[in-house]
CSV table of C-alpha atoms and ligand atoms in Angstrom, one decimal:
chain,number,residue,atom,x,y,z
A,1,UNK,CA,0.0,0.0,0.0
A,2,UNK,CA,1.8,3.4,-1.3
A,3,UNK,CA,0.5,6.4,0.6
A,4,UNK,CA,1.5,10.0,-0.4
A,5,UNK,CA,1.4,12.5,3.2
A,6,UNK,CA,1.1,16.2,2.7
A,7,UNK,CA,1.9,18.5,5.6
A,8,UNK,CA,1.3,22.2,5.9
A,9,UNK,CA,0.1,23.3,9.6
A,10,UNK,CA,3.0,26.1,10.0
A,11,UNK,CA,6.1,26.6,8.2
A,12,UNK,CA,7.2,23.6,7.0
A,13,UNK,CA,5.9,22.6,3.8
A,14,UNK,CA,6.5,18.5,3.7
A,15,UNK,CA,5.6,15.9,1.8
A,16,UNK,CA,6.4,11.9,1.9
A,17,UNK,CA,6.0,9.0,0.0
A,18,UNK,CA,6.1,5.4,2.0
A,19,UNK,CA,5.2,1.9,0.9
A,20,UNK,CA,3.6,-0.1,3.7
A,21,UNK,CA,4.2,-4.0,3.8
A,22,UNK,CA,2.1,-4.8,6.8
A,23,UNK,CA,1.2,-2.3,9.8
A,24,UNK,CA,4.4,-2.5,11.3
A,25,UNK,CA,7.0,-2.4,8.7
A,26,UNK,CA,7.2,0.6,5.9
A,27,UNK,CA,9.4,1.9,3.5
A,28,UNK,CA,10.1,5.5,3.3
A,29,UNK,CA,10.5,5.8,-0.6
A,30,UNK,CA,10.1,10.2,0.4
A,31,UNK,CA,11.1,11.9,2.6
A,32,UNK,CA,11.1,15.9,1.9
A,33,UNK,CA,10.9,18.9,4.0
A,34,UNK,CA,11.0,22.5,2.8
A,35,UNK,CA,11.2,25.2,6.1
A,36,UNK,CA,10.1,28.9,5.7
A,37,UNK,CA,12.2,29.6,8.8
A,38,UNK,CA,14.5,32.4,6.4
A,39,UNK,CA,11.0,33.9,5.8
A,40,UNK,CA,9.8,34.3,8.9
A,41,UNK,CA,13.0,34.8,10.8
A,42,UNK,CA,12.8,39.0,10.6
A,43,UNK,CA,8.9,38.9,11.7
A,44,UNK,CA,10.5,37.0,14.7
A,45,UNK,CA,7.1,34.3,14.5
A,46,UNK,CA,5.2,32.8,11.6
A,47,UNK,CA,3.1,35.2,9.3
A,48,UNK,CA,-0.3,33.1,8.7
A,49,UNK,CA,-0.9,34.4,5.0
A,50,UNK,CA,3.4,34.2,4.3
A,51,UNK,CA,3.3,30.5,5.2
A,52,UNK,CA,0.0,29.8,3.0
A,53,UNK,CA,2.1,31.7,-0.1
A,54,UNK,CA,5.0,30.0,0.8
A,55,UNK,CA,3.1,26.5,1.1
A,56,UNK,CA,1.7,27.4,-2.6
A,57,UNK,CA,4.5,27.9,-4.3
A,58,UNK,CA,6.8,25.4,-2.9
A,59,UNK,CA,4.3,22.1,-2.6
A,60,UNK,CA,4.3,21.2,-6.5
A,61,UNK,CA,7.7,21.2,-7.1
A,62,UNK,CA,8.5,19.0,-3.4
A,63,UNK,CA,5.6,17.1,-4.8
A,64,UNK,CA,7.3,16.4,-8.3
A,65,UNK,CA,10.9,15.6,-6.3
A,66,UNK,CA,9.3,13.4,-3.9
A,67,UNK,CA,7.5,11.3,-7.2
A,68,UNK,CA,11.3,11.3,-8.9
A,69,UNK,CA,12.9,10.1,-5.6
A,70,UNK,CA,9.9,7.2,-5.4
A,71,UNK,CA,10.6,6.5,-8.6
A,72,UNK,CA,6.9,7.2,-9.4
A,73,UNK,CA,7.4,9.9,-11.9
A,74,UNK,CA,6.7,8.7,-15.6
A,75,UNK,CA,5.4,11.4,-18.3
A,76,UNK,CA,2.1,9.6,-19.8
A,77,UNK,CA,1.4,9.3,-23.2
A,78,UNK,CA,-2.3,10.0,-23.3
A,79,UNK,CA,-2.3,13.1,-21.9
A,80,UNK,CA,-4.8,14.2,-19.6
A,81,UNK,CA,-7.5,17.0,-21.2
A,82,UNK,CA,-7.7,20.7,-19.5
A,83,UNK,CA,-11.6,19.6,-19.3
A,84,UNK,CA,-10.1,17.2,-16.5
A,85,UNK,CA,-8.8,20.5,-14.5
A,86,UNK,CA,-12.7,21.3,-13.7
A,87,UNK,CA,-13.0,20.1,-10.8
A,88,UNK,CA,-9.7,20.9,-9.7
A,89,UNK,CA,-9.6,24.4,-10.5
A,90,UNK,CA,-13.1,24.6,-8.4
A,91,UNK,CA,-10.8,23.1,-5.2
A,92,UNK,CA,-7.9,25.3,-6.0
A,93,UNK,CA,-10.0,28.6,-6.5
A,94,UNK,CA,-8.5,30.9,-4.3
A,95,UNK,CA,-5.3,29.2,-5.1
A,96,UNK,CA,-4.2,30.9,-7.9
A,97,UNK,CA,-0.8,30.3,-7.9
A,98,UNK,CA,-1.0,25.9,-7.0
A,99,UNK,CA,-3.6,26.1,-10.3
A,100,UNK,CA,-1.4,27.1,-12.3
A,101,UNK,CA,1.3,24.9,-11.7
A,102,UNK,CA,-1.0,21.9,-11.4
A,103,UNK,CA,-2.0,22.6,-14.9
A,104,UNK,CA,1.2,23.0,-15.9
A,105,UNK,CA,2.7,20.1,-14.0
A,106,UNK,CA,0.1,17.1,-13.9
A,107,UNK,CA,-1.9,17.0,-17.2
A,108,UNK,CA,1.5,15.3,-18.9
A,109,UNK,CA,1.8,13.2,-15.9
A,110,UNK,CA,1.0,9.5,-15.5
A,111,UNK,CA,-1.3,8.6,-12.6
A,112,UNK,CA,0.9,7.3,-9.9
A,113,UNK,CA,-0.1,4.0,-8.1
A,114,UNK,CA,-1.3,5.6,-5.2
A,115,UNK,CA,-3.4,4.1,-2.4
A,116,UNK,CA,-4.4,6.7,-0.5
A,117,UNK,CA,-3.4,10.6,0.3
A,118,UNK,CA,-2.8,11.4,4.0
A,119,UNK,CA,-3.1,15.1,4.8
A,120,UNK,CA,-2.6,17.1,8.0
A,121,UNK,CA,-6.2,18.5,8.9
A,122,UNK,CA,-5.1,20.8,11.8
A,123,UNK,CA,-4.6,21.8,14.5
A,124,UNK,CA,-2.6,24.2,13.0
A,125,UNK,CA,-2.9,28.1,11.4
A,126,UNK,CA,-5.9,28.0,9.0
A,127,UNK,CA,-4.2,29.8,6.0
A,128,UNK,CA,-1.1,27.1,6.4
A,129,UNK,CA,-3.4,24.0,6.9
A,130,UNK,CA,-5.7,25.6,3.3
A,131,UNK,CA,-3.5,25.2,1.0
A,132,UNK,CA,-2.2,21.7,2.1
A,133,UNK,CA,-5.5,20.3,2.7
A,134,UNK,CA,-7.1,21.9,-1.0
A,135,UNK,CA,-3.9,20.5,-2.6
A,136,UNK,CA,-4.7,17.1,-1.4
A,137,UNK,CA,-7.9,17.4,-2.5
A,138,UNK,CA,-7.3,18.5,-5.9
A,139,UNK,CA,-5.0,15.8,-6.4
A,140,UNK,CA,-7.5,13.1,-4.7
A,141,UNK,CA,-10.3,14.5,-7.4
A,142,UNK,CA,-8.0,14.2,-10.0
A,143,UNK,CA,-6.5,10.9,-9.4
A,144,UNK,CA,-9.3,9.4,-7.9
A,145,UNK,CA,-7.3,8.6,-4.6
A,146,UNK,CA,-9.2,8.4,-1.3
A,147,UNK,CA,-7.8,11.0,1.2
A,148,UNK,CA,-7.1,10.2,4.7
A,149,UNK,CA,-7.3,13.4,7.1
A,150,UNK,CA,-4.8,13.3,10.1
A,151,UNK,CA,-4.3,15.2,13.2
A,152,UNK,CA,-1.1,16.9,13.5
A,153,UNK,CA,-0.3,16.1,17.1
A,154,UNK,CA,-1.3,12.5,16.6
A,155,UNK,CA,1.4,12.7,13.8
A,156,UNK,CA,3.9,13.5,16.4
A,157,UNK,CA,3.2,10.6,18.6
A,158,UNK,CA,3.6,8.0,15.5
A,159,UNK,CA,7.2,9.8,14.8
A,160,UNK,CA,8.5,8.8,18.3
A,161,UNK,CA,7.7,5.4,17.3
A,162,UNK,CA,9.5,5.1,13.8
A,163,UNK,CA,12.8,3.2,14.2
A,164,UNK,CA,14.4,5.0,10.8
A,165,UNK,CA,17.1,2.0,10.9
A,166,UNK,CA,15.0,-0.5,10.8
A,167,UNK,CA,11.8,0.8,8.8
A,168,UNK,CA,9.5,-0.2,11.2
A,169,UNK,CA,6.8,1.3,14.3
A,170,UNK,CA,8.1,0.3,17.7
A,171,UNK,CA,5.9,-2.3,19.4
A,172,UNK,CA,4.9,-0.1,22.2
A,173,UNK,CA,3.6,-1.3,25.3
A,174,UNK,CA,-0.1,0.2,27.0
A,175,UNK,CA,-1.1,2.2,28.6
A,176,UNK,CA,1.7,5.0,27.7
A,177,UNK,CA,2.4,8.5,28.5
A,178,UNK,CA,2.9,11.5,25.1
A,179,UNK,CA,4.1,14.7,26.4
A,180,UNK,CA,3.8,17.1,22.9
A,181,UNK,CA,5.6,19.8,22.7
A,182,UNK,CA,5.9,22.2,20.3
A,183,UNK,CA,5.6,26.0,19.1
A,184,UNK,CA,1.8,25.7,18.9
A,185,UNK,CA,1.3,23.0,22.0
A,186,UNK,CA,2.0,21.6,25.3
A,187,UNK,CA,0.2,18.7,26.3
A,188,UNK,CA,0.3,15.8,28.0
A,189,UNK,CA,-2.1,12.7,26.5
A,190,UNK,CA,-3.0,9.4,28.1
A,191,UNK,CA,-2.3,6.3,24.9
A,192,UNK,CA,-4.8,3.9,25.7
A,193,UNK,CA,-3.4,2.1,22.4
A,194,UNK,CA,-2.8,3.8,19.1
A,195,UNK,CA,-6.1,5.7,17.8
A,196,UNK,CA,-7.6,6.3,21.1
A,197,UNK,CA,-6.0,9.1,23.3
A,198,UNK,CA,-6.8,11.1,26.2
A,199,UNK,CA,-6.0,14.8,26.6
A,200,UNK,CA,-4.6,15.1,30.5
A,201,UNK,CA,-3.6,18.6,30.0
A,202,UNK,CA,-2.2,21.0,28.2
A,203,UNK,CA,-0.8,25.1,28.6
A,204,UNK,CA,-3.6,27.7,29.9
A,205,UNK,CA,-1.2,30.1,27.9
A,206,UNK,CA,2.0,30.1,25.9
A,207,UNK,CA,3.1,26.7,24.4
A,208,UNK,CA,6.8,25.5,25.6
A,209,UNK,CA,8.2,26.4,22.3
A,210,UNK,CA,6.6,29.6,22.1
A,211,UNK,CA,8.5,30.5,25.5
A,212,UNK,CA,11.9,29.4,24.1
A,213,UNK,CA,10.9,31.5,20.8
A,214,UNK,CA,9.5,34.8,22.9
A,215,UNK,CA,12.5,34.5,25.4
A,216,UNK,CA,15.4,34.1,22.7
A,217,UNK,CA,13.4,37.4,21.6
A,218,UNK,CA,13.9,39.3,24.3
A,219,UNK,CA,17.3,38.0,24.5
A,220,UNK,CA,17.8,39.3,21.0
A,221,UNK,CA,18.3,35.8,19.4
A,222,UNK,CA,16.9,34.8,16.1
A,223,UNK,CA,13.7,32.7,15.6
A,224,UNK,CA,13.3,29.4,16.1
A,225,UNK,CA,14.5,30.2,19.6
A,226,UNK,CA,14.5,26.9,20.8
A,227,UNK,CA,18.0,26.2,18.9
A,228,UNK,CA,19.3,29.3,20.4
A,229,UNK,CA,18.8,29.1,23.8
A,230,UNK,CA,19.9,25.7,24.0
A,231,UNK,CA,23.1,26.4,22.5
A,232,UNK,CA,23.7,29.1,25.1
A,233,UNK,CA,22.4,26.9,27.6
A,234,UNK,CA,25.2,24.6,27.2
A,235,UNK,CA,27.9,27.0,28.4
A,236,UNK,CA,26.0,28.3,31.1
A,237,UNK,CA,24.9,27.7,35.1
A,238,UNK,CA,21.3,26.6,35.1
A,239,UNK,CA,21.1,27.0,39.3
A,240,UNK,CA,22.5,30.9,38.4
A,241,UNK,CA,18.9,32.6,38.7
A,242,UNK,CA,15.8,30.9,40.3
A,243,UNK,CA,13.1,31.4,37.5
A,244,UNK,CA,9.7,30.7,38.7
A,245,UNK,CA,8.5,26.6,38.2
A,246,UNK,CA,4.5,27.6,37.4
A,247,UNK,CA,2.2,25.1,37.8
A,248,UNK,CA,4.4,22.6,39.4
A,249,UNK,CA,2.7,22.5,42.5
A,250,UNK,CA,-0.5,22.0,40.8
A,251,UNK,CA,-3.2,19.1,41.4
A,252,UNK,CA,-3.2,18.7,37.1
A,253,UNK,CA,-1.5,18.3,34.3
A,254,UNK,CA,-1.9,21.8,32.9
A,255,UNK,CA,0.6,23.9,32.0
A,256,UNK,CA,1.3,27.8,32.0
A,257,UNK,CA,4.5,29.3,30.5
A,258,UNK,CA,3.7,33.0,30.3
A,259,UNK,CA,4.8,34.2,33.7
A,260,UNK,CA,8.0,32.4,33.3
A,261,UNK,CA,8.3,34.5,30.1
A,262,UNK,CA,7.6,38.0,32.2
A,263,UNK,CA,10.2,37.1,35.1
A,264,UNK,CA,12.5,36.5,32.6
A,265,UNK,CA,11.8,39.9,31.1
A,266,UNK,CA,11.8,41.6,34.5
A,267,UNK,CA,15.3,40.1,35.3
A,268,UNK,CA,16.7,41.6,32.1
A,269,UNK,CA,15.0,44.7,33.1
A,270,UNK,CA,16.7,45.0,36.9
A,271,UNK,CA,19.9,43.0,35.6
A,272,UNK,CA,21.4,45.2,32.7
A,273,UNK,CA,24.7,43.6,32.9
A,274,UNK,CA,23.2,39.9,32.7
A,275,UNK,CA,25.1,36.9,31.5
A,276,UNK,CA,22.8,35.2,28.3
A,277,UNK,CA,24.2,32.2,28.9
A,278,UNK,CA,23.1,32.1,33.0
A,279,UNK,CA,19.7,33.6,31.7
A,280,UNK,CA,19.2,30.5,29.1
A,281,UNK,CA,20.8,27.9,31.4
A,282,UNK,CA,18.2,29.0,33.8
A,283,UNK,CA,15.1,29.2,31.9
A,284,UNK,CA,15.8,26.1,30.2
A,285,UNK,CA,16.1,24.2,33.6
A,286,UNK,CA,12.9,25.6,34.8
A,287,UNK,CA,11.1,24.8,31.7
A,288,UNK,CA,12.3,21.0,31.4
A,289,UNK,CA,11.7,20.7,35.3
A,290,UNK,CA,8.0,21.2,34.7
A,291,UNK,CA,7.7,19.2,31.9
A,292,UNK,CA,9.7,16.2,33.3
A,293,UNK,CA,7.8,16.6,36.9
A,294,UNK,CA,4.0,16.9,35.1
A,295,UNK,CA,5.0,13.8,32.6
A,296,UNK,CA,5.9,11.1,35.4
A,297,UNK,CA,3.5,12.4,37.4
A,298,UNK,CA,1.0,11.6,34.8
A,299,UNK,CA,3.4,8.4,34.0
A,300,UNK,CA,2.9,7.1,37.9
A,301,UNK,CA,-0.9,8.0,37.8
A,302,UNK,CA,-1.7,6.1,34.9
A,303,UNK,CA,0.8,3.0,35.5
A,304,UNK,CA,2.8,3.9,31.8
A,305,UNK,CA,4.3,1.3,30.2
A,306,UNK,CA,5.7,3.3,27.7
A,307,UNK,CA,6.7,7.4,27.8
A,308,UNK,CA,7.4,9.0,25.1
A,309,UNK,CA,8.0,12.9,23.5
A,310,UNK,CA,6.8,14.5,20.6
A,311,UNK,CA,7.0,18.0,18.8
A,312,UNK,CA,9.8,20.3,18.0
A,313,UNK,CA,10.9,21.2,21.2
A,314,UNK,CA,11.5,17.5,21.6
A,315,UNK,CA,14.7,18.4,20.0
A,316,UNK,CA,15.8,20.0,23.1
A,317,UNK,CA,19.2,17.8,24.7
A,318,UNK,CA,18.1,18.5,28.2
A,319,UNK,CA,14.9,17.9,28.4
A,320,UNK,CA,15.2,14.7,26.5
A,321,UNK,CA,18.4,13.8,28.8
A,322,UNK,CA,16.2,14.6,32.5
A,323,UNK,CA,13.5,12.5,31.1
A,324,UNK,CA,15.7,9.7,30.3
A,325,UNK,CA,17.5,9.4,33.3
A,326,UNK,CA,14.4,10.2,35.5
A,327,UNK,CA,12.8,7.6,34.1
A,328,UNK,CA,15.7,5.4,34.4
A,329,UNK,CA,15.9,6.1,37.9
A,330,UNK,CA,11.9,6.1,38.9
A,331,UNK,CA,10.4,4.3,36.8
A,332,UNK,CA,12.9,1.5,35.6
A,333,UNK,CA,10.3,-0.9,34.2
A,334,UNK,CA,9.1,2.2,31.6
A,335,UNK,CA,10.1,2.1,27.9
A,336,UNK,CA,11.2,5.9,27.1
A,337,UNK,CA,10.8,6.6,23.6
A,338,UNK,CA,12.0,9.8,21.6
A,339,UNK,CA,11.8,10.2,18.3
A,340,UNK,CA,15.2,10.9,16.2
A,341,UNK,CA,16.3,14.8,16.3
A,342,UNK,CA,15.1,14.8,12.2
A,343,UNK,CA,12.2,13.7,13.1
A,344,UNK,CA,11.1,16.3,16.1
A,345,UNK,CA,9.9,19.0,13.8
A,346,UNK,CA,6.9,19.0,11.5
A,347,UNK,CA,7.5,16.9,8.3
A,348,UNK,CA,5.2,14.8,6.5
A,349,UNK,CA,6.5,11.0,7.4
A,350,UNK,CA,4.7,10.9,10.6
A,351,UNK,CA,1.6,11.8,8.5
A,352,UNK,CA,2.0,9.3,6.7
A,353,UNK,CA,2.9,6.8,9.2
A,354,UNK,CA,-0.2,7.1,11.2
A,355,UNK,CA,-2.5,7.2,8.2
A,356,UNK,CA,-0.8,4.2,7.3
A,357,UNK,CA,-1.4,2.5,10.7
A,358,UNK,CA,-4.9,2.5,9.7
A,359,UNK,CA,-7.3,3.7,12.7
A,360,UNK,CA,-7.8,6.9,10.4
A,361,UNK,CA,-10.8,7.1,8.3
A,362,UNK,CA,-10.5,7.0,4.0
A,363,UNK,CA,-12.6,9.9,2.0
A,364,UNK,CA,-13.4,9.2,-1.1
A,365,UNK,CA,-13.5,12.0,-3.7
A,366,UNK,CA,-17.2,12.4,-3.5
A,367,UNK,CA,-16.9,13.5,0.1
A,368,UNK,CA,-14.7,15.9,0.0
A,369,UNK,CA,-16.7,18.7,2.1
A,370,UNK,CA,-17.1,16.5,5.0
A,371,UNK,CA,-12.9,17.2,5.7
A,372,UNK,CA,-13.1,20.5,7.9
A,373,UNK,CA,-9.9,22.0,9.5
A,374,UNK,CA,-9.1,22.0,13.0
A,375,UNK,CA,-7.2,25.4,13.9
A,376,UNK,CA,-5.0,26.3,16.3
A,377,UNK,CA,-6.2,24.8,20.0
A,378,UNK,CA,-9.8,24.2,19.2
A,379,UNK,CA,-9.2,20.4,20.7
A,380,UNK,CA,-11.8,20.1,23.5
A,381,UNK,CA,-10.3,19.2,26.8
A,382,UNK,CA,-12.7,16.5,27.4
A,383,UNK,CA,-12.0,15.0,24.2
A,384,UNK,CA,-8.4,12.6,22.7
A,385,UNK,CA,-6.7,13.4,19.5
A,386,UNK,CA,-8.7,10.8,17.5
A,387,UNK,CA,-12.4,12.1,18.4
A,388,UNK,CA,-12.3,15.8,17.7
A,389,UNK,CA,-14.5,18.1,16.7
A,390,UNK,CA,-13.1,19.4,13.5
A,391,UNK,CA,-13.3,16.5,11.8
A,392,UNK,CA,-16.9,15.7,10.4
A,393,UNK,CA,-17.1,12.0,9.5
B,401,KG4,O1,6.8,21.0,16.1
B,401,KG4,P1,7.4,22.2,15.5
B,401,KG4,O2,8.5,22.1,14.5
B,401,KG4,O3,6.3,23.2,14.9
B,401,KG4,C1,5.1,23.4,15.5
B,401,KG4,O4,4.2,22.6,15.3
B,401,KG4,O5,5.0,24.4,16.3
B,401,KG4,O6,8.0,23.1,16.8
B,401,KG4,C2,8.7,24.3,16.6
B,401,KG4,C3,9.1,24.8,18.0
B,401,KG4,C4,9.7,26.2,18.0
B,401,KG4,O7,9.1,26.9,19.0
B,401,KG4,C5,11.2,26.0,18.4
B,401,KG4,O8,11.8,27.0,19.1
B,401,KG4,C6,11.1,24.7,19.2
B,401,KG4,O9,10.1,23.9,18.6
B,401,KG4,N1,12.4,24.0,19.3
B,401,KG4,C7,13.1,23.9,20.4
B,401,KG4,C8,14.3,23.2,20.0
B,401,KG4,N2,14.3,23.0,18.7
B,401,KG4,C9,13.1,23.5,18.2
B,401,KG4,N3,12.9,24.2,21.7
B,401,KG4,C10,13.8,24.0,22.6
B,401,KG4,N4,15.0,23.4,22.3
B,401,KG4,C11,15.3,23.0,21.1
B,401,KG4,N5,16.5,22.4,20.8
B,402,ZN,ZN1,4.3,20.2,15.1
């Protein structure tokens, strides 16, 4: 079974290409990720509309790469006819500049034996998530491939389970633990088995890599400042200032990063002469001592099996390190499971991984306006990853 992922929630524009053998084992035959981060770098964030421009332009060509690298690209004979466009240029309508080069691009292209098309649904920022999710329905329509809508965060658990050396999901054990963390997220979810997840909590305010990015701001680093302060980290003392732990004391598994940001901002203020690498030592220790403390809290509650990290900030050394050893030391009879550093930021394999696992629904063509996006942090707290409210089925 060949599925074809498309990703577009921020500022990565991604697509991948894997062949599934059973529901364990895949091969990646595509594996392509294009960042915006030189884009967005002087707005010091992501622009919404930038990203959706930048997602337009840049997803036919990683589309055509990813075909040529999956050896899927052959240049048909029988030519498709423009009257075949219709219904795509009705998707693509307000996508002016993906109609184009789908016209130009796919009427000389054979059909590729495709099974299904996985695309990221949200949450993510609506402009971003539009022109991946039209895109994958433009090529569904035209193809006739069923589309399979994923959940970004879900996509993140499935890449901490991707051994890349061996081609294959790790056999996890249940009930487990996800911490996701990322620009847009912190949240901790229960894994009752793969498909069916719990939301424990999450950040009243500020995701975790928000803080790194608004911090490394202030600190007049460049964005992503999760990289930065990390870096400086190293060469610092994290016991140098005692930044606030919010929410550790707390009867949940919430989160709440914003204060953290403002003492950090008052220090600078009454601190003039400050050392950046003390200041990012510091932060960094208080922000991976609430994360670590909520996630085996949660991991003790719920008798995990199996802990594992998620999201771009799961790039971070430390925090991946404290968990580790924590767990080592605590909860010895735990599997801790982190996904490779390529794999921590948004790309489109973990898309396609958990389509391809299977507990995702198929669309067919016909039902195209039953996909609906989910934006930003609409997920209802009651409410798992796989039963949210932004997906009409
Ligand atoms: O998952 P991701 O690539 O995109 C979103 O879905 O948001 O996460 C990006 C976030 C950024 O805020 C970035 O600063 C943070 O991940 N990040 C890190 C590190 N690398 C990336 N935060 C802390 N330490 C890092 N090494
Ligand atoms: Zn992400």
């Amino acid at each position: 079974m060949k599925i074809l992922a498309i990703e577009t929630s921020c500022d990565e524009t991604a697509v991948a290409i894997i062949d599934k053998k059973n529901s364990r084992n895949f091969r990646v035959l595509a594996n392509l990720v294009s960042s915006q981060v030189k884009i967005h770098e002087k707005f010091g964030g992501v622009v919404p509309n930038l990203a959706r421009r930048e997602h337009e332009k840049n997803l036919v060509p990683i589309l055509l790469r990813a075909l040529k690298e999956a050896n899927m690209y052959h240049v048909s004979r029988i030519k498709y006819q423009v009257s075949d466009l219709k219904k795509v240029n009705l998707i693509l309508e307000r996508e002016a500049i993906l109609r184009d080069q789908f016209a130009q691009h796919f009427l000389s292209l054979k059909k590729p034996k495709l099974d299904a098309i996985a695309v990221t649904y949200g949450p993510g920022l609506a402009p971003a998530l539009w022109a991946g999710v039209n895109f994958a329905k433009a090529l569904s329509a035209f193809w006739k491939v069923p589309l399979i809508p994923i959940n970004h965060m879900e996509g993140h658990i499935f890449s901490a389970l991707f051994s890349p050396k061996r081609s294959t999901l790790y056999a996890m054990r249940f009930p487990a633990i996800a911490l996701l963390v990322s620009g847009g997220h912190t949240e901790l979810h229960l894994v009752k088995k793969l498909g069916s997840y719990k939301r424990l909590g999450e950040t009243l305010d500020d995701a975790s890599g928000e803080a790194f990015d608004k911090v490394a701001k202030m600190l007049g680093l460049s964005y992503p400042g999760g990289p930065e302060i990390s870096k400086w980290a190293e060469s610092g003392n994290s016991q140098a200032i005692a930044f606030p732990r919010p929410m550790l004391k707390a009867n949940n598994f919430d989160f709440s990063f914003s204060g953290l940001k403002t003492s950090v901002l008052y220090y600078l203020r009454d601190h003039p002469k400050y050392s950046l690498a003390d200041v990012a030592a510091s932060f960094e220790e208080a922000v991976v001592e609430v994360l670590t403390e909520k996630t085996l809290r949660a991991a003790k509650k719920y008798k995990a099996k199996t802990i594992l990290i998620g999201g771009g900030v799961a790039a971070n050394k430390k925090l991946r390190q404290v968990l580790r050893n924590k767990i080592r030391e605590l909860l010895p009879h735990a599997t801790f499971l982190e996904p490779q550093i390529s794999q921590t930021g948004d790309n489109a394999l973990m898309i396609a991984l958990t389509a391809a696992y299977g507990s995702s629904k198929l669309i067919t063509s016909g039902e195209h306006s039953r996909i609906s996006l989910l934006v930003n942090k609409k997920l209802r707290a009651t409410e798992g990853i796989g039963a949210e409210p932004g997906l009409r089925l």
